[in-house]
Tab-separated table of C-alpha atoms and ligand atoms in Angstrom:
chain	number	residue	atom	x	y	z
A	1	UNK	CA	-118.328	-3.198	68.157
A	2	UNK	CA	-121.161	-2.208	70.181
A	3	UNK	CA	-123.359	0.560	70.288
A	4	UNK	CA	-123.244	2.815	73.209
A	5	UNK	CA	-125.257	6.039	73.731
A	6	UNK	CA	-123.891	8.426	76.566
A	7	UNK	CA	-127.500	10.304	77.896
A	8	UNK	CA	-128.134	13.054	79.270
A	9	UNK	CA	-124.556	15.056	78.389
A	10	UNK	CA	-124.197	18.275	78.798
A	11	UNK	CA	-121.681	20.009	76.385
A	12	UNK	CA	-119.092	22.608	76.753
A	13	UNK	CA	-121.881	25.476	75.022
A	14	UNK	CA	-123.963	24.440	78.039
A	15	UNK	CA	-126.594	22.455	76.275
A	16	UNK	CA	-127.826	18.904	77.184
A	17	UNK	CA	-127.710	15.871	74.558
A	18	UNK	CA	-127.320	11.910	73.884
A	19	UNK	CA	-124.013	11.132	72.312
A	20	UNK	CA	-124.240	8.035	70.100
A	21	UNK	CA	-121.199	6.370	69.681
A	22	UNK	CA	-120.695	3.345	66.850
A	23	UNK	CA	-117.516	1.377	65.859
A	24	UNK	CA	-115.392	3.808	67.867
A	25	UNK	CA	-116.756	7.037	66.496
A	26	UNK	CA	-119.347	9.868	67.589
A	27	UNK	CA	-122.052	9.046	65.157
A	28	UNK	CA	-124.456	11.633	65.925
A	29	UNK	CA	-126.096	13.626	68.582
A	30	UNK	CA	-129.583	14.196	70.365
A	31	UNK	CA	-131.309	11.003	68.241
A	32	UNK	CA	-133.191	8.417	69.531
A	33	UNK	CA	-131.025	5.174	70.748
A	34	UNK	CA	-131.456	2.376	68.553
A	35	UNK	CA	-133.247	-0.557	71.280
A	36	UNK	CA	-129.877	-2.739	70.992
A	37	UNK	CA	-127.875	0.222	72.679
A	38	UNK	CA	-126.182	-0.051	76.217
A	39	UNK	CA	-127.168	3.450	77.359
A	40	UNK	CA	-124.779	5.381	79.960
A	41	UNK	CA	-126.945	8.018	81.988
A	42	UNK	CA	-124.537	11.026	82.775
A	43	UNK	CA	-126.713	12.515	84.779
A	44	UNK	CA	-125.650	15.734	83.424
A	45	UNK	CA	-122.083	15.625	83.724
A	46	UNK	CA	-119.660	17.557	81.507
A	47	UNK	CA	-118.444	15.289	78.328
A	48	UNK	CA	-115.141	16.803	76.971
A	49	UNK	CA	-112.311	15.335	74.821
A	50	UNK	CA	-109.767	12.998	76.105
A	51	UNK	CA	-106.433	14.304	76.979
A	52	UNK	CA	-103.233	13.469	75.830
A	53	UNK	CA	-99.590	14.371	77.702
A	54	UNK	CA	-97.414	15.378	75.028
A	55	UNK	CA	-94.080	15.030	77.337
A	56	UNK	CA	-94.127	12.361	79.745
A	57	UNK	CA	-90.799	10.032	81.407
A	58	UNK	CA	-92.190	6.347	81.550
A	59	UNK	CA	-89.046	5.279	83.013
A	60	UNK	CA	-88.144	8.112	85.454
A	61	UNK	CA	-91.022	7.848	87.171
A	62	UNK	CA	-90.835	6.189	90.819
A	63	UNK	CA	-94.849	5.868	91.740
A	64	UNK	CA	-95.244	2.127	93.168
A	65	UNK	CA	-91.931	2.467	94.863
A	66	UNK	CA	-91.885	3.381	98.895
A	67	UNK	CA	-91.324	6.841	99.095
A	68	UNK	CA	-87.915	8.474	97.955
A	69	UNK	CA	-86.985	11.795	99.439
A	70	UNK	CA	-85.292	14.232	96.784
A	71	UNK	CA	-81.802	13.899	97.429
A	72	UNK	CA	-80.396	16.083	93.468
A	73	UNK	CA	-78.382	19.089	93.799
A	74	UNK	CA	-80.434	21.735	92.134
A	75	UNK	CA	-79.000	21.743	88.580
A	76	UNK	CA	-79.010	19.568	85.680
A	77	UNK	CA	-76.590	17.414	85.972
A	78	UNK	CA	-76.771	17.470	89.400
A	79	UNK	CA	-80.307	15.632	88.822
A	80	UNK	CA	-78.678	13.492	86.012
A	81	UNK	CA	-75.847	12.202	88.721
A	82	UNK	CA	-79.037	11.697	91.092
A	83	UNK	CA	-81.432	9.573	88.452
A	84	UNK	CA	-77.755	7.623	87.563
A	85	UNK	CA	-77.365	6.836	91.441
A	86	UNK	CA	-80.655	5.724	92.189
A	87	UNK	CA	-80.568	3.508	88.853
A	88	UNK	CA	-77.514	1.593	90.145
A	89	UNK	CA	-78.980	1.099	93.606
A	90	UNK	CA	-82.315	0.950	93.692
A	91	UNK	CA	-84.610	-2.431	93.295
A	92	UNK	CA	-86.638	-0.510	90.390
A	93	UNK	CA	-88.570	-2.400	87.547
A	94	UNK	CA	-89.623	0.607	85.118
A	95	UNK	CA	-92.077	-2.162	84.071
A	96	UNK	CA	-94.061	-1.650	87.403
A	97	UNK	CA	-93.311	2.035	87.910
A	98	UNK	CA	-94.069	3.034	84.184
A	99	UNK	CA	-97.636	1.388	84.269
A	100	UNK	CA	-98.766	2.817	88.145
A	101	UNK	CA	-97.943	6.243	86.181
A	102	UNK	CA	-99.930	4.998	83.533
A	103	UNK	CA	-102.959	3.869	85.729
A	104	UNK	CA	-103.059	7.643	87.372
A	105	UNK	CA	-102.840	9.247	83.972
A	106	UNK	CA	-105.498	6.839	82.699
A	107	UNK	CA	-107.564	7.644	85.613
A	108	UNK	CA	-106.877	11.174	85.283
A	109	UNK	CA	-108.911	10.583	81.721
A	110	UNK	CA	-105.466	10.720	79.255
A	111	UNK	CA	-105.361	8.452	76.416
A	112	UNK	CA	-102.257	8.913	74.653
A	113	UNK	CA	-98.895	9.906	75.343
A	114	UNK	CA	-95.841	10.928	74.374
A	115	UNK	CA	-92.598	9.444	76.392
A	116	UNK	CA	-89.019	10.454	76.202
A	117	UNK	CA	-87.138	7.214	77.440
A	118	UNK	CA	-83.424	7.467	78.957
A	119	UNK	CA	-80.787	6.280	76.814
A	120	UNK	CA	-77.390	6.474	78.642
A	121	UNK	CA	-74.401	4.521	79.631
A	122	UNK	CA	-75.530	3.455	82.456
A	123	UNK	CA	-79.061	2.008	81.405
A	124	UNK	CA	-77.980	1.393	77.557
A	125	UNK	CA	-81.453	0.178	75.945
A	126	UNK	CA	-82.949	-1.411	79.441
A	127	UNK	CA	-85.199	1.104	79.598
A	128	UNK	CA	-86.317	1.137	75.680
A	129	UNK	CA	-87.008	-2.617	76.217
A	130	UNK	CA	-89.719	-2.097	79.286
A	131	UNK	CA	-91.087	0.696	77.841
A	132	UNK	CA	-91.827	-0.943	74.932
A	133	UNK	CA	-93.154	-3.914	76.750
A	134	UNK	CA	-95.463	-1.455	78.909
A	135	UNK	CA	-96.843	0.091	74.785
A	136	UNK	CA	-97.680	-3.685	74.040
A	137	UNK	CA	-99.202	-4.179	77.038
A	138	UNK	CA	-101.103	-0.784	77.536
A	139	UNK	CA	-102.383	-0.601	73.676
A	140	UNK	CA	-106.345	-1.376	74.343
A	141	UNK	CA	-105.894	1.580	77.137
A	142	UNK	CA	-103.626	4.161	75.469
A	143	UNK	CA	-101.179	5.460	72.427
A	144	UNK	CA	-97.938	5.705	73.554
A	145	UNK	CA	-95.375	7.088	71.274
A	146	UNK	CA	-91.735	6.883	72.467
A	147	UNK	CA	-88.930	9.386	72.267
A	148	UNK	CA	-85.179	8.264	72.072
A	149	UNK	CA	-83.853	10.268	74.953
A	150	UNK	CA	-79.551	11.302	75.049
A	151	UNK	CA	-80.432	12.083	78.633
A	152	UNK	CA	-76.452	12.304	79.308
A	153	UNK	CA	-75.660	14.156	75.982
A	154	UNK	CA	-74.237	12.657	73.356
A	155	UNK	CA	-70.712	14.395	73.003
A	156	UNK	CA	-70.101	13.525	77.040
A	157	UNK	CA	-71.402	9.999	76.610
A	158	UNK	CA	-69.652	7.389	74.755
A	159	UNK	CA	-71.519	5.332	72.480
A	160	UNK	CA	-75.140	7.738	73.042
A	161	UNK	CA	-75.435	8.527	69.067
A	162	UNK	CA	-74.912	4.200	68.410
A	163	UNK	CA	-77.597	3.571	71.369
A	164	UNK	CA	-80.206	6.055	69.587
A	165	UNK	CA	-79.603	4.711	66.121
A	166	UNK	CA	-80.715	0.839	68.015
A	167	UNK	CA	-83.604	2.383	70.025
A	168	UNK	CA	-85.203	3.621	66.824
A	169	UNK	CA	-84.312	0.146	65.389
A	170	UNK	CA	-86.085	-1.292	68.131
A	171	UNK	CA	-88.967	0.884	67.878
A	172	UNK	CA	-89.035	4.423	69.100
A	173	UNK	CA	-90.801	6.955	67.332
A	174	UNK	CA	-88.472	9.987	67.236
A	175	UNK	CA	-85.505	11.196	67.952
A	176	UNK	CA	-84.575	13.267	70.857
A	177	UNK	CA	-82.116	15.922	72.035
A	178	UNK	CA	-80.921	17.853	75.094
A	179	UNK	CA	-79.291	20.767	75.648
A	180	UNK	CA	-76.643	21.043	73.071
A	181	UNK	CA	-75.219	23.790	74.353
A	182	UNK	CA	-75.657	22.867	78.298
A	183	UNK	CA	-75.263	19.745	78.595
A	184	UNK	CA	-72.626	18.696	75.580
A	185	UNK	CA	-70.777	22.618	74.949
A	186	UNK	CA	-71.230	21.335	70.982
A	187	UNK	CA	-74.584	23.163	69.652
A	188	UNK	CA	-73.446	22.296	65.924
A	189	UNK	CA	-72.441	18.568	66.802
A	190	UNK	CA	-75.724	17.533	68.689
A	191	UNK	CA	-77.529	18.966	66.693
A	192	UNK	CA	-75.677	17.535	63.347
A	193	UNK	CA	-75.787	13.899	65.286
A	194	UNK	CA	-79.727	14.104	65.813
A	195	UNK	CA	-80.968	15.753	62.523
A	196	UNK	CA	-79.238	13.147	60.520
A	197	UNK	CA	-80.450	10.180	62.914
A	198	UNK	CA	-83.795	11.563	62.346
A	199	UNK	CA	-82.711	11.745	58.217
A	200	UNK	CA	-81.678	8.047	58.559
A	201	UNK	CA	-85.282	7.280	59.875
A	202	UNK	CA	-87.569	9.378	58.366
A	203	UNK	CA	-88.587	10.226	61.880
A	204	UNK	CA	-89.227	13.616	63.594
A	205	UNK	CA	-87.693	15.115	66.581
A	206	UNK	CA	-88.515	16.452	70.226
A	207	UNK	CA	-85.521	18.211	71.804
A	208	UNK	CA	-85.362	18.748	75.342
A	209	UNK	CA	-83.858	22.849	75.628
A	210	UNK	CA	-83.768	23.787	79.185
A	211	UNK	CA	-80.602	26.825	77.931
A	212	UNK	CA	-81.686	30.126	78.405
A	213	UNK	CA	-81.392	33.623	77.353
A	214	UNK	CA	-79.375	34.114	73.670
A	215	UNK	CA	-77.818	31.222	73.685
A	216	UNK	CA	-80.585	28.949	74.054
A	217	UNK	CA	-82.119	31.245	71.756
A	218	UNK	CA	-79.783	31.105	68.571
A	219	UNK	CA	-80.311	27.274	69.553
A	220	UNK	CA	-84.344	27.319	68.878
A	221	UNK	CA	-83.688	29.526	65.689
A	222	UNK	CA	-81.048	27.129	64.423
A	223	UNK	CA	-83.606	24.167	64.881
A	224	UNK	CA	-86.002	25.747	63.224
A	225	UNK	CA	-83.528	26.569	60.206
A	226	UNK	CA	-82.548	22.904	60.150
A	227	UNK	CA	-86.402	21.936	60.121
A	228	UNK	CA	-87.056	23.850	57.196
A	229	UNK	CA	-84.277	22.480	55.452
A	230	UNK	CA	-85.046	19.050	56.087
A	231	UNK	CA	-88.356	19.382	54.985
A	232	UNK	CA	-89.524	18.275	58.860
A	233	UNK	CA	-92.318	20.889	59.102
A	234	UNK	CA	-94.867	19.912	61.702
A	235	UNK	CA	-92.489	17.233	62.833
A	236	UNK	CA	-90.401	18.538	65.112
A	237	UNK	CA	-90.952	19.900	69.108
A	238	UNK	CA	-88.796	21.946	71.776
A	239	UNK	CA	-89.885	20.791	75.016
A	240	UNK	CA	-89.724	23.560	77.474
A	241	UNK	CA	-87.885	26.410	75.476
A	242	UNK	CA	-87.333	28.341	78.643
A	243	UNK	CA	-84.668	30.790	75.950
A	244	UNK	CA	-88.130	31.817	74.865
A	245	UNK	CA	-88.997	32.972	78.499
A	246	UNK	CA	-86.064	34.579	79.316
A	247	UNK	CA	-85.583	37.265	76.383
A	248	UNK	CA	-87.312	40.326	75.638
A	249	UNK	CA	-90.698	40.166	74.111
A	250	UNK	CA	-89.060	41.781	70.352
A	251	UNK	CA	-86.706	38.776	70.578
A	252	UNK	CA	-88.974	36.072	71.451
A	253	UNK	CA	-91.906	37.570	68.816
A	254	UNK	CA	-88.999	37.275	66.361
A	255	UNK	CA	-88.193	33.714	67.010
A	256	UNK	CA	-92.174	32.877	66.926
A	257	UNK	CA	-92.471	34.178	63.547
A	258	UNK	CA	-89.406	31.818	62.514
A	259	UNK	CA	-91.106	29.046	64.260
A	260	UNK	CA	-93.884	29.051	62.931
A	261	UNK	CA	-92.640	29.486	59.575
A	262	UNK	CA	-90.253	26.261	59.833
A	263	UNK	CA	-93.392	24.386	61.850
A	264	UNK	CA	-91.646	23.896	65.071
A	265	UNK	CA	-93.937	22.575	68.363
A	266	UNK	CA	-93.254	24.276	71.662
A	267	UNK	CA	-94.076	22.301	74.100
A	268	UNK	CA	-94.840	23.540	77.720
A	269	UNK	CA	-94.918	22.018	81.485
A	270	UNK	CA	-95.636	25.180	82.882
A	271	UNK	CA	-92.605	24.550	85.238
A	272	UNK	CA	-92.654	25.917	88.719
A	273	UNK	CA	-89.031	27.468	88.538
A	274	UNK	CA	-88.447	27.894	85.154
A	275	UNK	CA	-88.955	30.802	82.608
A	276	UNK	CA	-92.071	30.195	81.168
A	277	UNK	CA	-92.374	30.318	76.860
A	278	UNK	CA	-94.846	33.247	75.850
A	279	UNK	CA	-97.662	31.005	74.965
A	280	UNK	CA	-100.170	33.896	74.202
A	281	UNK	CA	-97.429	35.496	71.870
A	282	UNK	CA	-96.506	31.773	70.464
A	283	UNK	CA	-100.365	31.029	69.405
A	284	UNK	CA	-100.815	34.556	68.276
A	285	UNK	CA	-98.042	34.249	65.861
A	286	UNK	CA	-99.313	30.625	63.980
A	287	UNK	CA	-97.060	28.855	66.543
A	288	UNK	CA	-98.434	25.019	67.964
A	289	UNK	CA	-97.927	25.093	71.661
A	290	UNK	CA	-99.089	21.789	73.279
A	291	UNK	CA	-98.258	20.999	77.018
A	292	UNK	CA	-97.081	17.643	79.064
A	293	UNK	CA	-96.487	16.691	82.648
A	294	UNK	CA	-92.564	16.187	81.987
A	295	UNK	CA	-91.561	14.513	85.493
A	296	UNK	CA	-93.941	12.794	87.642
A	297	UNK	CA	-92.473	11.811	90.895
A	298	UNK	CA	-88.853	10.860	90.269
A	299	UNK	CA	-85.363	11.806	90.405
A	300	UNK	CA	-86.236	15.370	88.835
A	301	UNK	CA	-89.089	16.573	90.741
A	302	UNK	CA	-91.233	15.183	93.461
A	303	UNK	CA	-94.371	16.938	92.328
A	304	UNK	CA	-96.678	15.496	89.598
A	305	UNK	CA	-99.951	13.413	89.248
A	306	UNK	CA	-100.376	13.113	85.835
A	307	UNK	CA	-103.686	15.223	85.647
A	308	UNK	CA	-103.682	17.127	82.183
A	309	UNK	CA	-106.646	18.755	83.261
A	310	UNK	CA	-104.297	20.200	86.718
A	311	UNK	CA	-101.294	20.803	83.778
A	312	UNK	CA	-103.860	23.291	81.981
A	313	UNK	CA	-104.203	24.994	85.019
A	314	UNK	CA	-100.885	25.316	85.585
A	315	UNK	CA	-100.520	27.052	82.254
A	316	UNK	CA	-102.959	29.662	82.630
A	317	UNK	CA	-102.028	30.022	86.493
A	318	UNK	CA	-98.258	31.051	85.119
A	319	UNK	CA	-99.410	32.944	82.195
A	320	UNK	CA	-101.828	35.268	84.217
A	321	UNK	CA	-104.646	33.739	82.056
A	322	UNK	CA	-108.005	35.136	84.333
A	323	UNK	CA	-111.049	35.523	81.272
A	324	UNK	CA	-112.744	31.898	80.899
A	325	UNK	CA	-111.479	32.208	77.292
A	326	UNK	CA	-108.050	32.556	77.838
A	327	UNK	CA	-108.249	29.552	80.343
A	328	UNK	CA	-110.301	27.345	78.545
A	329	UNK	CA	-107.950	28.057	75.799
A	330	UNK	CA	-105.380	26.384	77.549
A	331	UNK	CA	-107.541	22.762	76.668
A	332	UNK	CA	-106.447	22.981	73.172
A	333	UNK	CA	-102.271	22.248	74.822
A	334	UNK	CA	-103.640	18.888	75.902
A	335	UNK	CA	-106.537	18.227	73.537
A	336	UNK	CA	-106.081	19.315	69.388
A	337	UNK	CA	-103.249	20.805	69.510
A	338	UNK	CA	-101.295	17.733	71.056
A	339	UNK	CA	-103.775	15.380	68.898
A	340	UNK	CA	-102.259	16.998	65.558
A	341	UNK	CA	-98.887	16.896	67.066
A	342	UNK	CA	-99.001	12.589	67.701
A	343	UNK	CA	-100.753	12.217	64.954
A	344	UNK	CA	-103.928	11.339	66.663
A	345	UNK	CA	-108.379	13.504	66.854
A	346	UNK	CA	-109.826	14.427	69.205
A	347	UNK	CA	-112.880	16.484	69.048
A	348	UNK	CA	-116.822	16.482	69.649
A	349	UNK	CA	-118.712	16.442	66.435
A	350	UNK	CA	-120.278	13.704	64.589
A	351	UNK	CA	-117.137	11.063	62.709
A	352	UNK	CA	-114.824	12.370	65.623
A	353	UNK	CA	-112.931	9.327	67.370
A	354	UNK	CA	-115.034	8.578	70.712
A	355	UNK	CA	-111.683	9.589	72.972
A	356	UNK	CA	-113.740	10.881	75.323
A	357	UNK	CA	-114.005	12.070	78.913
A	358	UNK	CA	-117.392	13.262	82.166
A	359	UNK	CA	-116.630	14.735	84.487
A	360	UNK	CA	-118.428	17.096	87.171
A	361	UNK	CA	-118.217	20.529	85.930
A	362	UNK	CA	-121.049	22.895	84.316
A	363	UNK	CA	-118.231	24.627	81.998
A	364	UNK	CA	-114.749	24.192	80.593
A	365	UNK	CA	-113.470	26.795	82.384
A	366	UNK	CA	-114.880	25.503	85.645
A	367	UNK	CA	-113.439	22.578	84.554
A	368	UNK	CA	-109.972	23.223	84.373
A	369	UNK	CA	-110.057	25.540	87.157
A	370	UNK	CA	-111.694	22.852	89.958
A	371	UNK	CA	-109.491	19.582	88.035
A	372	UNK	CA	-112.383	17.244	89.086
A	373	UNK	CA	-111.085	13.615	88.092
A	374	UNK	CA	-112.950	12.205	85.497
A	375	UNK	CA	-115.714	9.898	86.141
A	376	UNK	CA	-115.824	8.009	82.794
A	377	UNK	CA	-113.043	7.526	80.382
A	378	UNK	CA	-113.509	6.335	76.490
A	379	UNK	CA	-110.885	5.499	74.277
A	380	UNK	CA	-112.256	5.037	70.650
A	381	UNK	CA	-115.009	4.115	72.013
A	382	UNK	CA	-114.683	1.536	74.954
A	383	UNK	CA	-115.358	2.236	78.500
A	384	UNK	CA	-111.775	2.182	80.008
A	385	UNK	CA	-112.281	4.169	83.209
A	386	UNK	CA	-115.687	4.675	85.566
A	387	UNK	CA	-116.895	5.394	89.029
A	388	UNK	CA	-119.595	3.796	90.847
A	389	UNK	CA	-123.177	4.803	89.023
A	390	UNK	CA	-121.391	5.034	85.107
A	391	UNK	CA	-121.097	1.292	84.774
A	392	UNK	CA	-120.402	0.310	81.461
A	393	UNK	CA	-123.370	-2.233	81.736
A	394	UNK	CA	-122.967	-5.678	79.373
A	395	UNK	CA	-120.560	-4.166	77.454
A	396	UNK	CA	-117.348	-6.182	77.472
A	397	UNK	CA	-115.316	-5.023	80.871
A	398	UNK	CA	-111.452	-3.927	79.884
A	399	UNK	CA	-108.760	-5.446	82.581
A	400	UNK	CA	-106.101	-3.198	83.067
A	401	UNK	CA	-102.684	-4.671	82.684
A	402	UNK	CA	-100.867	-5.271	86.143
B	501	LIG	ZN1	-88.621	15.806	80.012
């Protein structure tokens, strides 16, 4: 592969450098560029790690589609009744919707991703099949690692648990959940359905738990018993845990410490409505919080434009985050943390994969709080994203999959 050196960087402690990167890697910094090089002049711009969205809907999304108005009532299933209309009437090839969203997030400087895909009775495995057509497709541009989503339940919809089991067949990564106790009124029975899926596997799980308050309390604490005694430590995520944000701080402190004892993820989309999880109290307490987009323009939410940089924000925005540490603390969501979560590195030190993103910003913190889109984009790396000025010179040009 070749050899590129990114000059003139400036780096998140403020100081200016050349980044050489070899076969993928950062190979070391500030050293003279050997003549063969293709040399990149930043001009100064901030180089940071590449981001990842750890909770992302390939197929919800509706970006490449003429507008659609949100039409859901404003509850759950009111939203899953919405999503199941628009499915049966609308001209919709999650092949060409999933991959705009992917362009934006690409653009927006992510390089890996974790999806939940819908598996229902209305779309069966349709949607498993284009996503995993849009991983194949997408895989010189960015990890995607695929969730088997019971978006319906899987007491309240026949066949669900028989759908997963093929989905994981065909390829998904983990196993997902939903609401046990909101969505299927069987907390023991979804959860005994998905733990021993995941069993059958050897895969992890990432269960969406929108239930608040006790009950969707005594829910997080009994998936964090069942992790421990499966033995999935470190492989297993609640996306959105709102219980968490809608208890008193003993409570929630309590169920940290049992979290991060079993190794259970919290993820975060630092929702606008929604209790948000204590992710100051979380962190404190050993817990690994990492954050996602969740819906991006569809049936859910019209709001979204897959900027991790925007979804850091958002977290520190709802957690009353002001110092420039607690904010640029909120990088780690969409940077390590979510890197040790899929599996994946990021970081900026020599032998670190060259996931990497410039942008215009003199700080982190300035970074995250002005969400200036990134000018170049490097996965392991090759040049996958640049504006006018950052051309990627005779190196070998990537085309992005239509
Ligand atoms: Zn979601």
């Amino acid at each position: 592969m070749d050899t590129l050196v990114l000059a003139n960087a400036r780096l998140a402690d403020g100081s200016s450098t050349d980044i050489l990167i070899e076969s993928g890697r950062i190979s070391r910094f500030g050293a003279p560029a050997p003549e063969s090089a293709t040399t990149i002049d930043l001009g100064g711009r901030l180089v940071l790690p590449a981001l990842i969205d750890a909770h992302i809907h390939l197929d919800k999304t509706l970006l490449g589609l003429p507008w659609q108005p949100h039409r859901a009532e404003n509850t759950t299933q009111g939203r899953i009744a919405s999503e199941k209309d628009l499915r049966r009437t609308l001209d919709w090839p999650v092949d060409k919707t999933g991959a705009e969203l992917l362009r934006r997030a690409l653009s927006q400087g992510t390089t890996a991703v974790r999806s939940h895909v819908d598996i229902d009775e209305v779309t069966g495995l349709r949607n498993v099949e284009a996503v995993l057509r849009l991983r194949e497709r997408w895989s010189s541009f960015v990890d995607i690692e695929l969730v088997a989503f019971p978006q319906s339940g899987i007491r309240r919809c026949p066949g669900a648990i028989e759908l997963l089991d093929e989905a994981m067949k065909m390829g998904c990564d983990l196993v997902g959940g939903l609401d046990p106790v909101g969505i299927d009124d069987d907390p023991d029975g979804h959860l005994d359905a998905i733990f021993d899926l995941a069993h059958r596997h050897g895969t992890g799980l990432d269960i969406h738990l929108h239930d608040q308050g006790e009950p969707g309390l005594s829910e997080i604490l009994a998936i964090a018993d069942r992790t421990k005694a499966d033995g999935l430590g470190g492989r297993v995520t609640v996306s959105h845990a709102f219980a968490l944000g809608s208890v008193t701080s003993d409570r929630a402190a309590h169920a940290a410490d049992r979290l991060a004892e079993a190794g259970v993820t919290i993820l975060t989309s630092a929702p606008g409505a929604g209790p948000m999880p204590p992710v100051a109290l979380l962190r404190a307490a050993g817990v690994r919080v990492v954050a996602g987009s969740d819906n991006i323009r569809d049936a859910w939410s019209p709001f979204g434009n897959a900027s991790m940089l925007e979804r850091c924000w958002l977290v520190a925005y709802r957690c009353g985050f002001r110092t420039d540490t607690d904010v640029e603390g909120t990088f780690d969501l969409a940077t390590s943390n979510a890197a040790s979560l899929l599996g994946l590195e990021r970081g900026l030190a020599a032998g670190c994969s060259a996931d990497l993103i410039a942008l215009r910003a003199d700080t982190l913190a300035r970074a995250i709080i002005e969400r200036p889109r990134p000018d170049l984009v490097l996965r392991r790396g090759r040049v996958t994203h640049w504006v006018d000025g950052l051309d990627p010179g005779r190196l070998p040009r990537l085309t992005l999959p239509r």
